[in-house]
């Protein structure tokens, strides 16, 4: 039942494209105004040298601003896209589900540190999955973590559960929450929600069958003990009742 659902890079890129357009609106506005000034004033009639120098200065400042903010946004975009590509996903392990979300990257003495959020949830505890268009909300008891990404590395056990490399997190880490809520960055989130619900229902049925089997075995063992009679042995002509 293992399933890895990665984030959609194209969907994330559209959000960063909107950011690139927003930060360039001032430069686009200034460029439009400079074009109108050139067509209506400078091209039709002569202007003083001081005015022309001011016009050229404004033109180059507009170009410098647009270039600077475009480079900064492009660097941030590439950094965040690479972080989302690696750390934003939903992984269905078997008995548990892990939801990982990239948060940010920060520079420190030891280099670049990546932070992420993590929700670990038993599939049998999933109550409802909601897609609002912008967010995905999974209701159910879960453990919530936010720490450097390498601190939250984990592996999947044979039983389909998450086991952290730092074993301290298995027992004491995380905060108890009642839902996992995160931005929708997946292709066709409704299909993802259907998959989660399907795996949750399958795990719930498996646990019901497991409990029924255990109860049936206990009843069989109890009936065998009830049918068992005390043994009697004859020793030198005397009957000795053996009670166990």
XYZ file of C-alpha atoms in Angstrom:
244
model
C 0.000 0.000 0.000
C 3.070 2.250 -0.203
C 2.454 5.407 -2.233
C 4.565 8.537 -2.720
C 2.749 11.674 -3.954
C 5.087 14.519 -4.899
C 4.199 18.193 -5.287
C 3.478 19.575 -8.749
C 6.357 21.799 -9.937
C 4.228 23.541 -12.574
C 1.607 24.495 -10.015
C 4.261 25.941 -7.725
C 5.908 27.787 -10.637
C 2.660 29.586 -11.459
C 2.664 31.115 -7.997
C 6.242 32.340 -8.379
C 5.431 33.734 -11.853
C 2.734 35.875 -10.256
C 5.286 37.078 -7.695
C 7.716 37.988 -10.479
C 5.009 40.020 -12.201
C 4.020 41.769 -8.956
C 7.549 42.944 -8.115
C 8.032 44.218 -11.684
C 4.839 46.301 -11.775
C 6.693 49.494 -10.652
C 9.328 49.096 -13.365
C 6.666 48.335 -15.993
C 4.734 51.440 -14.933
C 7.869 53.581 -15.077
C 8.806 52.184 -18.488
C 5.327 52.975 -19.813
C 5.547 56.574 -18.516
C 9.014 57.038 -20.036
C 7.764 55.755 -23.404
C 4.865 58.206 -23.380
C 7.214 61.071 -22.483
C 9.533 60.121 -25.328
C 6.762 59.869 -27.920
C 4.863 63.018 -26.903
C 7.643 65.367 -25.829
C 11.190 64.386 -26.712
C 10.505 63.021 -30.189
C 8.273 65.917 -31.327
C 10.201 68.858 -29.940
C 13.618 69.613 -28.657
C 14.158 69.564 -24.926
C 16.883 71.048 -22.710
C 19.959 68.962 -22.094
C 19.250 68.762 -18.371
C 15.805 67.307 -19.020
C 17.224 64.765 -21.462
C 19.902 63.722 -18.949
C 17.203 63.267 -16.314
C 15.212 61.163 -18.762
C 18.209 58.926 -19.503
C 18.919 58.580 -15.748
C 15.336 57.519 -15.063
C 15.499 55.043 -17.936
C 18.639 53.346 -16.631
C 17.332 53.328 -13.030
C 14.185 51.582 -14.230
C 16.231 48.973 -16.080
C 18.531 48.475 -13.060
C 15.589 48.040 -10.693
C 13.886 45.537 -12.982
C 17.096 43.551 -13.455
C 17.917 43.516 -9.718
C 14.499 42.394 -8.478
C 14.224 39.825 -11.287
C 17.544 38.248 -10.305
C 16.637 38.216 -6.587
C 13.208 36.676 -7.227
C 14.708 34.145 -9.647
C 17.273 33.014 -7.050
C 14.603 32.730 -4.332
C 12.270 30.915 -6.732
C 14.868 28.335 -7.731
C 15.809 27.787 -4.091
C 12.223 27.291 -2.975
C 11.307 25.129 -5.971
C 14.231 22.792 -5.251
C 13.158 22.663 -1.587
C 9.562 21.852 -2.488
C 10.695 19.248 -5.015
C 12.593 17.371 -2.313
C 10.593 17.981 0.865
C 6.969 18.607 -0.164
C 5.135 15.311 -0.539
C 2.603 12.895 0.940
C 3.883 9.378 1.641
C 1.510 6.541 2.505
C 3.625 3.928 4.294
C 1.090 1.274 5.246
C -0.282 1.821 8.715
C 0.803 5.463 8.778
C 0.897 8.468 6.480
C 3.605 11.155 6.449
C 2.899 14.667 5.147
C 6.016 16.750 4.542
C 6.099 20.448 3.642
C 9.115 22.605 2.803
C 9.180 25.813 4.876
C 12.324 27.849 4.235
C 16.090 27.855 3.849
C 18.404 29.961 5.976
C 22.149 30.548 5.816
C 24.242 29.933 8.923
C 27.738 29.133 10.049
C 27.450 25.567 8.763
C 25.999 26.588 5.416
C 22.431 26.455 4.170
C 19.899 24.922 6.578
C 16.564 23.701 5.206
C 13.488 23.598 7.456
C 10.352 21.581 6.903
C 7.083 20.655 8.592
C 6.040 17.081 9.135
C 2.745 15.470 10.115
C 2.725 11.773 11.052
C -0.770 10.296 11.128
C -2.172 6.800 11.497
C -4.339 5.992 8.499
C -6.979 4.552 10.815
C -7.252 7.981 12.519
C -8.127 9.863 9.310
C -11.645 11.259 9.672
C -12.059 13.609 6.713
C -10.077 15.037 3.777
C -11.103 18.434 2.386
C -9.785 20.298 -0.671
C -10.754 23.978 -0.709
C -8.897 24.895 -3.892
C -6.038 26.570 -2.069
C -5.549 24.274 0.926
C -5.784 20.603 1.780
C -7.124 19.772 5.249
C -6.830 16.261 6.666
C -8.724 15.855 9.945
C -7.532 13.310 12.442
C -5.122 12.854 15.324
C -1.529 13.476 14.242
C 1.916 14.413 15.502
C 3.294 17.693 14.153
C 6.992 18.559 13.784
C 8.885 21.606 12.506
C 12.664 21.379 12.532
C 15.702 21.234 10.220
C 14.971 18.762 7.458
C 17.823 16.364 8.258
C 16.592 16.056 11.863
C 13.291 14.685 10.576
C 14.692 11.976 8.309
C 12.891 8.667 8.791
C 12.574 5.172 7.379
C 9.640 2.809 6.899
C 9.413 -0.255 9.143
C 8.079 -3.652 8.069
C 4.754 -2.770 9.693
C 4.395 0.345 7.558
C 5.206 2.888 10.254
C 7.615 5.832 10.291
C 10.778 5.367 12.355
C 12.933 8.489 12.766
C 16.704 8.376 12.434
C 16.784 10.398 15.658
C 14.898 7.870 17.803
C 14.082 10.531 20.377
C 11.380 11.804 18.021
C 9.666 8.403 18.024
C 8.812 8.649 21.724
C 8.848 12.295 22.738
C 9.025 14.468 19.623
C 6.215 16.377 18.023
C 3.050 18.113 19.110
C -0.369 16.454 19.233
C -2.747 18.114 16.748
C -6.213 17.318 15.440
C -5.611 18.050 11.750
C -2.984 18.664 9.074
C -3.578 21.819 7.010
C -1.214 22.902 4.217
C -1.324 24.778 0.861
C -2.483 22.774 -2.141
C 0.603 22.183 -4.294
C -0.410 18.835 -5.802
C -1.671 17.981 -9.265
C -5.376 17.127 -9.027
C -5.709 17.344 -5.241
C -9.155 15.704 -5.329
C -7.555 12.526 -6.646
C -4.992 12.682 -3.836
C -7.829 13.024 -1.302
C -9.605 9.990 -2.772
C -6.410 7.965 -2.499
C -5.938 8.910 1.151
C -9.556 8.016 1.980
C -9.265 4.681 0.132
C -6.080 3.722 2.032
C -7.621 4.869 5.315
C -10.741 2.745 4.851
C -8.610 -0.221 3.832
C -6.492 0.110 6.975
C -9.600 0.453 9.169
C -11.051 -2.748 7.698
C -7.723 -4.495 8.260
C -7.673 -3.489 11.914
C -11.269 -4.662 12.365
C -10.383 -8.058 10.868
C -7.307 -8.218 13.105
C -9.366 -7.533 16.237
C -12.009 -10.057 15.199
C -9.337 -12.705 14.571
C -7.695 -12.023 17.942
C -11.053 -12.229 19.718
C -11.864 -15.497 17.930
C -8.502 -17.004 18.962
C -9.099 -15.956 22.577
C -12.526 -17.590 22.550
C -11.098 -20.815 21.097
C -8.369 -20.867 23.754
C -10.963 -20.264 26.495
C -13.148 -23.150 25.224
C -10.162 -25.511 25.165
C -9.285 -24.653 28.747
C -12.913 -25.222 29.784
C -12.990 -28.709 28.155
C -9.757 -29.816 29.754
C -10.422 -32.342 32.598
C -8.124 -33.012 35.532
C -5.891 -35.997 34.979
C -5.962 -38.988 37.350
C -3.087 -41.356 37.984
C -3.019 -44.635 39.944
C 0.058 -45.039 42.102
C 0.463 -48.373 44.082
C -3.233 -48.931 44.263
C -4.204 -45.422 45.316
C -5.958 -42.923 43.076
C -4.314 -39.530 43.133
C -6.221 -36.611 41.728
C -3.947 -34.269 39.877
C -5.089 -30.712 39.763
C -3.339 -28.154 37.621
